[in-house]
PDB file of C-alpha atoms and ligand atoms in Angstrom:
ATOM      1  CA  MET A1445       1.576  -2.935  37.746  1.00 48.00           C
ATOM      2  CA  LYS A1446       0.873   0.038  35.470  1.00 51.00           C
ATOM      3  CA  GLN A1447      -1.520  -0.791  32.639  1.00 58.00           C
ATOM      4  CA  LYS A1448       0.040  -0.168  29.206  1.00 64.00           C
ATOM      5  CA  ARG A1449      -1.927   2.409  27.174  1.00 74.00           C
ATOM      6  CA  MET A1450      -2.632   1.266  23.637  1.00 90.00           C
ATOM      7  CA  ALA A1451      -2.623   4.099  21.125  1.00 95.00           C
ATOM      8  CA  LYS A1452      -4.717   3.991  17.955  1.00 97.00           C
ATOM      9  CA  ILE A1453      -2.098   4.116  15.197  1.00 98.00           C
ATOM     10  CA  VAL A1454      -2.844   4.249  11.477  1.00 98.00           C
ATOM     11  CA  VAL A1455       0.031   3.598   9.087  1.00 98.00           C
ATOM     12  CA  LEU A1456      -0.245   4.651   5.453  1.00 98.00           C
ATOM     13  CA  THR A1457       2.304   2.838   3.308  1.00 98.00           C
ATOM     14  CA  GLY A1458       3.354   3.344  -0.294  1.00 97.00           C
ATOM     15  CA  ALA A1459       5.724   1.682  -2.711  1.00 95.00           C
ATOM     16  CA  GLY A1460       8.782   3.091  -0.847  1.00 96.00           C
ATOM     17  CA  ILE A1461       8.395   0.694   2.093  1.00 98.00           C
ATOM     18  CA  SER A1462       8.950  -2.251  -0.254  1.00 97.00           C
ATOM     19  CA  ALA A1463      11.812  -0.631  -2.210  1.00 96.00           C
ATOM     20  CA  GLU A1464      14.525  -2.102   0.024  1.00 97.00           C
ATOM     21  CA  SER A1465      12.955  -5.553  -0.417  1.00 97.00           C
ATOM     22  CA  GLY A1466      13.755  -5.188  -4.119  1.00 94.00           C
ATOM     23  CA  ILE A1467      10.411  -4.016  -5.537  1.00 92.00           C
ATOM     24  CA  LYS A1468      10.888  -0.770  -7.444  1.00 85.00           C
ATOM     25  CA  THR A1469       8.603   2.208  -6.881  1.00 85.00           C
ATOM     26  CA  PHE A1470       7.491   3.713 -10.139  1.00 75.00           C
ATOM     27  CA  ARG A1471       8.007   7.425  -9.587  1.00 69.00           C
ATOM     28  CA  ASP A1472      11.657   6.856  -8.673  1.00 67.00           C
ATOM     29  CA  ALA A1473      12.236   5.442 -12.157  1.00 66.00           C
ATOM     30  CA  GLY A1474      11.179   8.627 -13.980  1.00 65.00           C
ATOM     31  CA  GLY A1475       7.483   7.781 -14.146  1.00 65.00           C
ATOM     32  CA  LEU A1476       8.028   4.320 -15.610  1.00 71.00           C
ATOM     33  CA  TRP A1477       6.964   1.241 -13.667  1.00 73.00           C
ATOM     34  CA  GLU A1478       9.596  -1.441 -14.354  1.00 73.00           C
ATOM     35  CA  GLY A1479      10.024  -0.023 -17.850  1.00 80.00           C
ATOM     36  CA  TYR A1480       6.296   0.352 -18.601  1.00 85.00           C
ATOM     37  CA  LYS A1481       4.202   3.509 -18.898  1.00 88.00           C
ATOM     38  CA  VAL A1482       1.414   3.350 -16.307  1.00 88.00           C
ATOM     39  CA  GLU A1483      -1.235   4.151 -18.941  1.00 90.00           C
ATOM     40  CA  ASP A1484      -0.132   1.093 -20.957  1.00 92.00           C
ATOM     41  CA  VAL A1485      -0.577  -1.445 -18.150  1.00 94.00           C
ATOM     42  CA  ALA A1486      -2.553  -0.063 -15.202  1.00 94.00           C
ATOM     43  CA  THR A1487      -5.734   1.449 -16.636  1.00 96.00           C
ATOM     44  CA  PRO A1488      -9.083  -0.005 -17.815  1.00 97.00           C
ATOM     45  CA  GLU A1489      -8.298   1.395 -21.289  1.00 97.00           C
ATOM     46  CA  ALA A1490      -5.053  -0.621 -21.447  1.00 97.00           C
ATOM     47  CA  TRP A1491      -7.017  -3.753 -20.459  1.00 97.00           C
ATOM     48  CA  GLU A1492      -9.491  -3.046 -23.305  1.00 97.00           C
ATOM     49  CA  ARG A1493      -6.741  -2.343 -25.827  1.00 97.00           C
ATOM     50  CA  GLN A1494      -4.042  -4.904 -24.986  1.00 97.00           C
ATOM     51  CA  PRO A1495      -5.122  -7.388 -22.300  1.00 97.00           C
ATOM     52  CA  ALA A1496      -2.230  -9.787 -22.976  1.00 97.00           C
ATOM     53  CA  VAL A1497       0.334  -7.015 -22.318  1.00 96.00           C
ATOM     54  CA  VAL A1498      -1.467  -6.066 -19.094  1.00 97.00           C
ATOM     55  CA  LEU A1499      -1.533  -9.696 -17.936  1.00 97.00           C
ATOM     56  CA  GLU A1500       2.170 -10.143 -18.722  1.00 96.00           C
ATOM     57  CA  PHE A1501       3.026  -7.000 -16.741  1.00 95.00           C
ATOM     58  CA  TYR A1502       1.218  -8.332 -13.654  1.00 96.00           C
ATOM     59  CA  ASN A1503       2.613 -11.846 -14.224  1.00 97.00           C
ATOM     60  CA  GLU A1504       6.113 -10.338 -14.045  1.00 94.00           C
ATOM     61  CA  ARG A1505       5.217  -8.390 -10.881  1.00 94.00           C
ATOM     62  CA  ARG A1506       3.732 -11.557  -9.287  1.00 97.00           C
ATOM     63  CA  ARG A1507       6.824 -13.659 -10.113  1.00 96.00           C
ATOM     64  CA  GLN A1508       9.076 -10.925  -8.725  1.00 94.00           C
ATOM     65  CA  LEU A1509       7.013 -10.713  -5.520  1.00 97.00           C
ATOM     66  CA  LEU A1510       7.393 -14.431  -4.860  1.00 96.00           C
ATOM     67  CA  ASN A1511      11.181 -13.938  -4.891  1.00 96.00           C
ATOM     68  CA  VAL A1512      11.464 -11.126  -2.317  1.00 98.00           C
ATOM     69  CA  ASP A1513      10.982 -10.911   1.438  1.00 98.00           C
ATOM     70  CA  PRO A1514       9.666  -8.368   3.956  1.00 98.00           C
ATOM     71  CA  ASN A1515      12.343  -5.991   5.239  1.00 98.00           C
ATOM     72  CA  PRO A1516      13.002  -4.536   8.737  1.00 98.00           C
ATOM     73  CA  ALA A1517      10.470  -1.730   8.106  1.00 98.00           C
ATOM     74  CA  HIS A1518       7.624  -4.214   7.566  1.00 98.00           C
ATOM     75  CA  GLN A1519       8.866  -6.174  10.582  1.00 98.00           C
ATOM     76  CA  ALA A1520       9.001  -3.106  12.845  1.00 98.00           C
ATOM     77  CA  LEU A1521       5.322  -2.390  12.073  1.00 98.00           C
ATOM     78  CA  LYS A1522       4.458  -5.916  13.174  1.00 98.00           C
ATOM     79  CA  GLN A1523       6.366  -5.242  16.410  1.00 97.00           C
ATOM     80  CA  LEU A1524       4.396  -2.014  16.947  1.00 97.00           C
ATOM     81  CA  GLU A1525       1.202  -4.087  16.826  1.00 96.00           C
ATOM     82  CA  GLU A1526       2.313  -5.988  19.921  1.00 93.00           C
ATOM     83  CA  ASP A1527       1.957  -2.816  22.031  1.00 91.00           C
ATOM     84  CA  HIS A1528      -0.607  -0.774  20.120  1.00 96.00           C
ATOM     85  CA  ASP A1529      -3.793  -0.862  18.078  1.00 97.00           C
ATOM     86  CA  VAL A1530      -2.286  -0.653  14.583  1.00 98.00           C
ATOM     87  CA  THR A1531      -4.064  -0.578  11.223  1.00 98.00           C
ATOM     88  CA  ILE A1532      -2.020  -0.493   8.038  1.00 98.00           C
ATOM     89  CA  ILE A1533      -3.600   1.130   5.004  1.00 98.00           C
ATOM     90  CA  THR A1534      -1.394   0.313   2.065  1.00 98.00           C
ATOM     91  CA  GLN A1535      -1.311   1.464  -1.538  1.00 96.00           C
ATOM     92  CA  ASN A1536       0.900  -1.518  -2.228  1.00 97.00           C
ATOM     93  CA  VAL A1537      -0.327  -4.558  -4.059  1.00 97.00           C
ATOM     94  CA  ASP A1538       2.386  -6.788  -2.596  1.00 98.00           C
ATOM     95  CA  ASP A1539       1.814  -9.023   0.446  1.00 98.00           C
ATOM     96  CA  LEU A1540       4.921  -8.054   2.419  1.00 98.00           C
ATOM     97  CA  HIS A1541       2.955  -6.643   5.390  1.00 98.00           C
ATOM     98  CA  GLU A1542       1.048  -9.948   5.628  1.00 98.00           C
ATOM     99  CA  ARG A1543       4.266 -11.964   5.431  1.00 98.00           C
ATOM    100  CA  ALA A1544       5.842  -9.804   8.156  1.00 98.00           C
ATOM    101  CA  GLY A1545       2.910 -10.830  10.372  1.00 98.00           C
ATOM    102  CA  SER A1546       0.781  -7.659  10.577  1.00 98.00           C
ATOM    103  CA  HIS A1547      -2.894  -8.458  11.120  1.00 97.00           C
ATOM    104  CA  HIS A1548      -4.966  -5.390  10.255  1.00 98.00           C
ATOM    105  CA  ILE A1549      -4.201  -4.460   6.661  1.00 98.00           C
ATOM    106  CA  ILE A1550      -6.384  -2.597   4.191  1.00 98.00           C
ATOM    107  CA  HIS A1551      -5.234  -2.850   0.567  1.00 98.00           C
ATOM    108  CA  LEU A1552      -6.504   0.299  -1.124  1.00 97.00           C
ATOM    109  CA  HIS A1553      -5.282  -0.633  -4.595  1.00 96.00           C
ATOM    110  CA  GLY A1554      -5.863  -4.385  -4.596  1.00 98.00           C
ATOM    111  CA  GLU A1555      -3.618  -7.403  -4.261  1.00 98.00           C
ATOM    112  CA  LEU A1556      -1.204  -8.979  -6.712  1.00 98.00           C
ATOM    113  CA  LEU A1557      -1.795 -12.494  -5.375  1.00 98.00           C
ATOM    114  CA  LYS A1558      -5.522 -12.358  -6.118  1.00 98.00           C
ATOM    115  CA  VAL A1559      -7.505 -12.283  -9.369  1.00 98.00           C
ATOM    116  CA  ARG A1560     -11.169 -11.639  -9.989  1.00 98.00           C
ATOM    117  CA  SER A1561     -13.956 -12.162 -12.477  1.00 98.00           C
ATOM    118  CA  THR A1562     -14.512  -9.456 -15.091  1.00 97.00           C
ATOM    119  CA  THR A1563     -18.298  -9.811 -14.740  1.00 97.00           C
ATOM    120  CA  ASP A1564     -18.686 -10.254 -10.961  1.00 96.00           C
ATOM    121  CA  GLU A1565     -16.244  -8.209  -8.870  1.00 93.00           C
ATOM    122  CA  HIS A1566     -17.087 -10.300  -5.791  1.00 93.00           C
ATOM    123  CA  LEU A1567     -15.718 -13.481  -7.377  1.00 97.00           C
ATOM    124  CA  VAL A1568     -12.143 -13.200  -6.131  1.00 98.00           C
ATOM    125  CA  TYR A1569      -9.557 -16.014  -6.121  1.00 98.00           C
ATOM    126  CA  GLU A1570      -6.124 -16.494  -4.529  1.00 98.00           C
ATOM    127  CA  TRP A1571      -3.632 -16.677  -7.429  1.00 98.00           C
ATOM    128  CA  LYS A1572       0.125 -17.314  -7.299  1.00 97.00           C
ATOM    129  CA  LYS A1573       0.847 -18.431 -10.880  1.00 98.00           C
ATOM    130  CA  ASP A1574       0.722 -16.597 -14.221  1.00 98.00           C
ATOM    131  CA  LEU A1575      -2.689 -15.457 -15.501  1.00 98.00           C
ATOM    132  CA  PHE A1576      -3.534 -15.803 -19.197  1.00 98.00           C
ATOM    133  CA  ILE A1577      -6.261 -14.921 -21.687  1.00 98.00           C
ATOM    134  CA  GLY A1578      -8.682 -17.859 -21.427  1.00 98.00           C
ATOM    135  CA  ASP A1579      -8.396 -18.277 -17.625  1.00 98.00           C
ATOM    136  CA  MET A1580     -12.047 -18.110 -16.569  1.00 98.00           C
ATOM    137  CA  CYS A1581     -14.031 -17.532 -13.377  1.00 97.00           C
ATOM    138  CA  ALA A1582     -16.706 -19.971 -12.141  1.00 97.00           C
ATOM    139  CA  LYS A1583     -19.292 -18.034 -14.184  1.00 97.00           C
ATOM    140  CA  GLY A1584     -17.298 -18.463 -17.384  1.00 97.00           C
ATOM    141  CA  SER A1585     -15.823 -15.005 -17.862  1.00 97.00           C
ATOM    142  CA  GLN A1586     -12.215 -13.877 -18.177  1.00 98.00           C
ATOM    143  CA  LEU A1587     -10.242 -13.344 -14.978  1.00 98.00           C
ATOM    144  CA  ARG A1588      -8.326 -10.099 -14.437  1.00 98.00           C
ATOM    145  CA  PRO A1589      -5.795  -8.970 -11.814  1.00 98.00           C
ATOM    146  CA  HIS A1590      -7.449  -7.936  -8.503  1.00 98.00           C
ATOM    147  CA  ILE A1591      -5.946  -4.481  -8.847  1.00 97.00           C
ATOM    148  CA  VAL A1592      -7.541  -1.042  -8.667  1.00 97.00           C
ATOM    149  CA  TRP A1593      -6.362   0.552 -11.892  1.00 96.00           C
ATOM    150  CA  PHE A1594      -5.913   4.293 -12.380  1.00 92.00           C
ATOM    151  CA  GLY A1595      -9.343   5.774 -13.041  1.00 93.00           C
ATOM    152  CA  GLU A1596     -11.253   3.017 -11.201  1.00 95.00           C
ATOM    153  CA  MET A1597     -13.261   3.349  -7.983  1.00 94.00           C
ATOM    154  CA  VAL A1598     -11.414   2.575  -4.725  1.00 96.00           C
ATOM    155  CA  PRO A1599     -13.851   0.230  -2.921  1.00 95.00           C
ATOM    156  CA  MET A1600     -11.853   0.126   0.329  1.00 97.00           C
ATOM    157  CA  LEU A1601     -11.771   3.920   0.696  1.00 97.00           C
ATOM    158  CA  GLU A1602     -14.697   4.209   3.149  1.00 98.00           C
ATOM    159  CA  LYS A1603     -13.207   1.525   5.395  1.00 98.00           C
ATOM    160  CA  ALA A1604      -9.858   3.348   5.306  1.00 98.00           C
ATOM    161  CA  ILE A1605     -11.456   6.702   6.218  1.00 98.00           C
ATOM    162  CA  ASP A1606     -13.258   5.019   9.164  1.00 98.00           C
ATOM    163  CA  GLU A1607      -9.843   4.089  10.570  1.00 98.00           C
ATOM    164  CA  VAL A1608      -8.085   7.406   9.898  1.00 98.00           C
ATOM    165  CA  VAL A1609     -10.774   9.477  11.659  1.00 98.00           C
ATOM    166  CA  LYS A1610      -9.974   7.594  14.903  1.00 98.00           C
ATOM    167  CA  ALA A1611      -6.166   7.875  14.676  1.00 97.00           C
ATOM    168  CA  GLU A1612      -4.113   9.331  17.526  1.00 97.00           C
ATOM    169  CA  ILE A1613      -0.928   8.784  15.527  1.00 97.00           C
ATOM    170  CA  VAL A1614      -0.591   8.631  11.722  1.00 97.00           C
ATOM    171  CA  ILE A1615       2.615   7.321  10.137  1.00 98.00           C
ATOM    172  CA  ILE A1616       3.111   7.785   6.392  1.00 98.00           C
ATOM    173  CA  ILE A1617       5.898   5.710   4.857  1.00 98.00           C
ATOM    174  CA  GLY A1618       7.412   5.737   1.351  1.00 97.00           C
ATOM    175  CA  SER A1619       4.714   7.451  -0.652  1.00 95.00           C
ATOM    176  CA  SER A1620       5.078  10.318  -3.089  1.00 91.00           C
ATOM    177  CA  MET A1621       1.619  11.419  -1.829  1.00 89.00           C
ATOM    178  CA  GLN A1622       0.522  12.108  -5.396  1.00 87.00           C
ATOM    179  CA  VAL A1623      -1.991   9.303  -6.071  1.00 86.00           C
ATOM    180  CA  TYR A1624      -5.467  10.390  -4.917  1.00 90.00           C
ATOM    181  CA  PRO A1625      -7.678   9.524  -3.097  1.00 92.00           C
ATOM    182  CA  ALA A1626      -5.014   7.626  -1.057  1.00 91.00           C
ATOM    183  CA  ALA A1627      -2.836  10.743  -0.722  1.00 93.00           C
ATOM    184  CA  GLY A1628      -5.747  12.698   0.788  1.00 95.00           C
ATOM    185  CA  LEU A1629      -6.484  10.242   3.601  1.00 97.00           C
ATOM    186  CA  VAL A1630      -4.288  12.069   6.113  1.00 96.00           C
ATOM    187  CA  GLY A1631      -6.712  14.997   5.854  1.00 95.00           C
ATOM    188  CA  TYR A1632      -9.303  12.905   7.770  1.00 97.00           C
ATOM    189  CA  ALA A1633      -7.136  12.489  10.874  1.00 96.00           C
ATOM    190  CA  PRO A1634      -8.213  14.442  13.987  1.00 96.00           C
ATOM    191  CA  ARG A1635      -6.495  17.856  14.299  1.00 93.00           C
ATOM    192  CA  GLN A1636      -4.649  16.852  17.472  1.00 93.00           C
ATOM    193  CA  SER A1637      -3.168  13.623  16.109  1.00 95.00           C
ATOM    194  CA  ALA A1638       0.584  13.371  15.578  1.00 95.00           C
ATOM    195  CA  VAL A1639       1.612  12.794  11.947  1.00 97.00           C
ATOM    196  CA  PHE A1640       4.993  11.347  10.929  1.00 98.00           C
ATOM    197  CA  TYR A1641       6.172  11.078   7.308  1.00 98.00           C
ATOM    198  CA  ILE A1642       9.160   8.838   6.576  1.00 98.00           C
ATOM    199  CA  ASP A1643      10.557   9.150   3.045  1.00 97.00           C
ATOM    200  CA  PRO A1644      14.092   9.922   1.748  1.00 97.00           C
ATOM    201  CA  ARG A1645      12.587  12.379  -0.775  1.00 95.00           C
ATOM    202  CA  PRO A1646       9.426  13.650   0.926  1.00 96.00           C
ATOM    203  CA  GLN A1647       6.843  15.576  -1.085  1.00 94.00           C
ATOM    204  CA  ILE A1648       4.451  17.575   1.035  1.00 94.00           C
ATOM    205  CA  ASN A1649       0.992  17.686  -0.479  1.00 93.00           C
ATOM    206  CA  TYR A1650      -1.870  20.041   0.415  1.00 93.00           C
ATOM    207  CA  GLU A1651      -3.376  17.798   3.126  1.00 93.00           C
ATOM    208  CA  MET A1652      -0.002  17.471   4.856  1.00 92.00           C
ATOM    209  CA  ARG A1653       0.755  21.187   4.654  1.00 91.00           C
ATOM    210  CA  MET A1654      -2.448  21.750   6.642  1.00 90.00           C
ATOM    211  CA  ARG A1655      -1.185  19.614   9.591  1.00 89.00           C
ATOM    212  CA  PRO A1656       0.525  21.573  12.375  1.00 84.00           C
ATOM    213  CA  GLY A1657       1.723  18.339  14.034  1.00 83.00           C
ATOM    214  CA  LEU A1658       3.630  17.003  10.999  1.00 95.00           C
ATOM    215  CA  GLU A1659       7.135  15.605  11.595  1.00 97.00           C
ATOM    216  CA  ILE A1660       9.116  14.753   8.464  1.00 97.00           C
ATOM    217  CA  ILE A1661      11.756  12.042   8.795  1.00 98.00           C
ATOM    218  CA  GLU A1662      13.960  12.175   5.714  1.00 98.00           C
ATOM    219  CA  LYS A1663      15.221   8.604   5.861  1.00 98.00           C
ATOM    220  CA  SER A1664      14.734   5.316   4.066  1.00 98.00           C
ATOM    221  CA  ALA A1665      12.051   2.991   5.445  1.00 98.00           C
ATOM    222  CA  VAL A1666      14.553   0.430   6.729  1.00 98.00           C
ATOM    223  CA  GLU A1667      16.379   3.128   8.708  1.00 98.00           C
ATOM    224  CA  GLY A1668      13.481   5.386   9.702  1.00 98.00           C
ATOM    225  CA  VAL A1669      10.673   2.976  10.572  1.00 98.00           C
ATOM    226  CA  PRO A1670      12.432   0.838  13.231  1.00 98.00           C
ATOM    227  CA  GLU A1671      13.761   4.081  14.840  1.00 98.00           C
ATOM    228  CA  LEU A1672      10.288   5.630  15.020  1.00 98.00           C
ATOM    229  CA  VAL A1673       8.734   2.419  16.299  1.00 98.00           C
ATOM    230  CA  ARG A1674      11.302   2.267  19.130  1.00 97.00           C
ATOM    231  CA  ARG A1675      10.515   5.907  19.966  1.00 96.00           C
ATOM    232  CA  ILE A1676       6.741   5.334  20.079  1.00 95.00           C
ATOM    233  CA  ILE A1677       7.062   2.172  22.147  1.00 92.00           C
ATOM    234  CA  SER A1678       9.335   3.902  24.694  1.00 89.00           C
ATOM    235  CA  ILE A1679       7.137   7.034  24.976  1.00 83.00           C
ATOM    236  CA  GLN A1680       3.878   5.135  25.439  1.00 64.00           C
ATOM    237  CA  LYS A1681       5.187   2.730  28.121  1.00 61.00           C
TER     238      LYS A1681
HETATM  239  P1  NAD B2746       5.428   6.218  -5.719  1.00 96.99           P
HETATM  240  O1  NAD B2746       6.182   5.317  -6.653  1.00 96.99           O
HETATM  241  O2  NAD B2746       4.623   7.305  -6.293  1.00 96.99           O
HETATM  242  O3  NAD B2746       6.453   6.906  -4.714  1.00 96.99           O
HETATM  243  C1  NAD B2746       7.388   6.153  -4.021  1.00 96.99           C
HETATM  244  C2  NAD B2746       7.902   6.940  -2.836  1.00 96.99           C
HETATM  245  O4  NAD B2746       8.770   6.075  -2.124  1.00 96.99           O
HETATM  246  C3  NAD B2746       8.686   8.196  -3.212  1.00 96.99           C
HETATM  247  O5  NAD B2746       8.233   9.301  -2.441  1.00 96.99           O
HETATM  248  C4  NAD B2746      10.127   7.833  -2.832  1.00 96.99           C
HETATM  249  O6  NAD B2746      10.875   8.947  -2.362  1.00 96.99           O
HETATM  250  C5  NAD B2746       9.892   6.825  -1.720  1.00 96.99           C
HETATM  251  N1  NAD B2746      11.000   5.891  -1.503  1.00 96.99           N
HETATM  252  C6  NAD B2746      11.903   5.411  -2.398  1.00 96.99           C
HETATM  253  N2  NAD B2746      12.756   4.565  -1.797  1.00 96.99           N
HETATM  254  C7  NAD B2746      12.394   4.527  -0.487  1.00 96.99           C
HETATM  255  C8  NAD B2746      12.877   3.848   0.648  1.00 96.99           C
HETATM  256  N3  NAD B2746      13.936   3.028   0.569  1.00 96.99           N
HETATM  257  N4  NAD B2746      12.257   4.032   1.840  1.00 96.99           N
HETATM  258  C9  NAD B2746      11.183   4.869   1.949  1.00 96.99           C
HETATM  259  N5  NAD B2746      10.684   5.539   0.900  1.00 96.99           N
HETATM  260  C10 NAD B2746      11.275   5.371  -0.300  1.00 96.99           C
HETATM  261  O7  NAD B2746       4.588   5.296  -4.786  1.00 96.99           O
HETATM  262  P2  NAD B2746       3.134   5.469  -4.168  1.00 96.99           P
HETATM  263  O8  NAD B2746       2.989   6.838  -3.595  1.00 96.99           O
HETATM  264  O9  NAD B2746       2.954   4.291  -3.308  1.00 96.99           O
HETATM  265  O10 NAD B2746       2.141   5.351  -5.414  1.00 96.99           O
HETATM  266  C11 NAD B2746       2.393   4.321  -6.257  1.00 96.99           C
HETATM  267  C12 NAD B2746       1.259   3.564  -6.863  1.00 96.99           C
HETATM  268  O11 NAD B2746       1.925   2.482  -7.530  1.00 96.99           O
HETATM  269  C13 NAD B2746       0.330   2.910  -5.886  1.00 96.99           C
HETATM  270  O12 NAD B2746      -0.922   2.981  -6.451  1.00 96.99           O
HETATM  271  C14 NAD B2746       0.771   1.438  -5.834  1.00 96.99           C
HETATM  272  O13 NAD B2746      -0.357   0.574  -5.899  1.00 96.99           O
HETATM  273  C15 NAD B2746       1.583   1.205  -7.050  1.00 96.99           C
HETATM  274  N6  NAD B2746       2.871   0.451  -6.794  1.00 96.99           N
HETATM  275  C16 NAD B2746       2.901  -0.560  -5.879  1.00 96.99           C
HETATM  276  C17 NAD B2746       4.092  -1.237  -5.597  1.00 96.99           C
HETATM  277  C18 NAD B2746       4.086  -2.334  -4.565  1.00 96.99           C
HETATM  278  O14 NAD B2746       3.051  -2.933  -4.324  1.00 96.99           O
HETATM  279  N7  NAD B2746       5.216  -2.615  -3.896  1.00 96.99           N
HETATM  280  C19 NAD B2746       5.262  -0.868  -6.264  1.00 96.99           C
HETATM  281  C20 NAD B2746       5.202   0.163  -7.230  1.00 96.99           C
HETATM  282  C21 NAD B2746       3.997   0.834  -7.476  1.00 96.99           C
END
């Protein structure tokens, strides 16, 4: 029997993959994220200025997340993992890849269902309920959402780069490719790797323009991802 060849596949996902699950992207809504300006809720300055507003914003996002499900795009990526070596690097803070069953997931921008200490970034807790002023870590300081806010360091970046440099295939799904450093990751992929970009309104950034092997699939995630996964599985068999 012929041995199946496992390809090293890195998938970069953005808010668009979760759009058809019912979680809005923010650039599609004219730069507002569920009615909020990003600088009012997703920056360290906003946390300094109005922590209760920031907490309420993430409480709303957390409640919303608990009421939605993974869609066929998340599920197709889980299926791809059965035949190939797949790592998902997501900008999303939702847990829909986990719930679809994918195993190797790097959250570049943090996770909505976790919170952490404001004095010790390594004190991280699972958190499914609302978070309020006065909720403390084990060391007695205020807890904050486990989210990488705009302007903060991206601690998982090195780990993400280590994966991308080994990729034979890169698949970018539902990202406006505007938020750096995440949007620049594709630039680390080997020259010969195939790069696919699935998005109904693709925006080609500098790093993508430099890739001769780029294939743009102008479709929604739920339509485009299962199609591409079927194609990859049939080619590699
Ligand atoms: P973005 O909001 O900047 O861009 C969304 C992209 O998704 C756009 O290019 C749009 O054309 C595309 N899109 C819209 N509907 C789609 C669909 N049905 N299928 C496929 N693509 C679709 O998102 P981004 O580039 O991920 O950057 C957003 C930042 O906001 C990230 O830092 C992320 O942490 C945060 N965010 C996260 C979530 C989430 O966790 N689900 C949701 C909103 C924003």
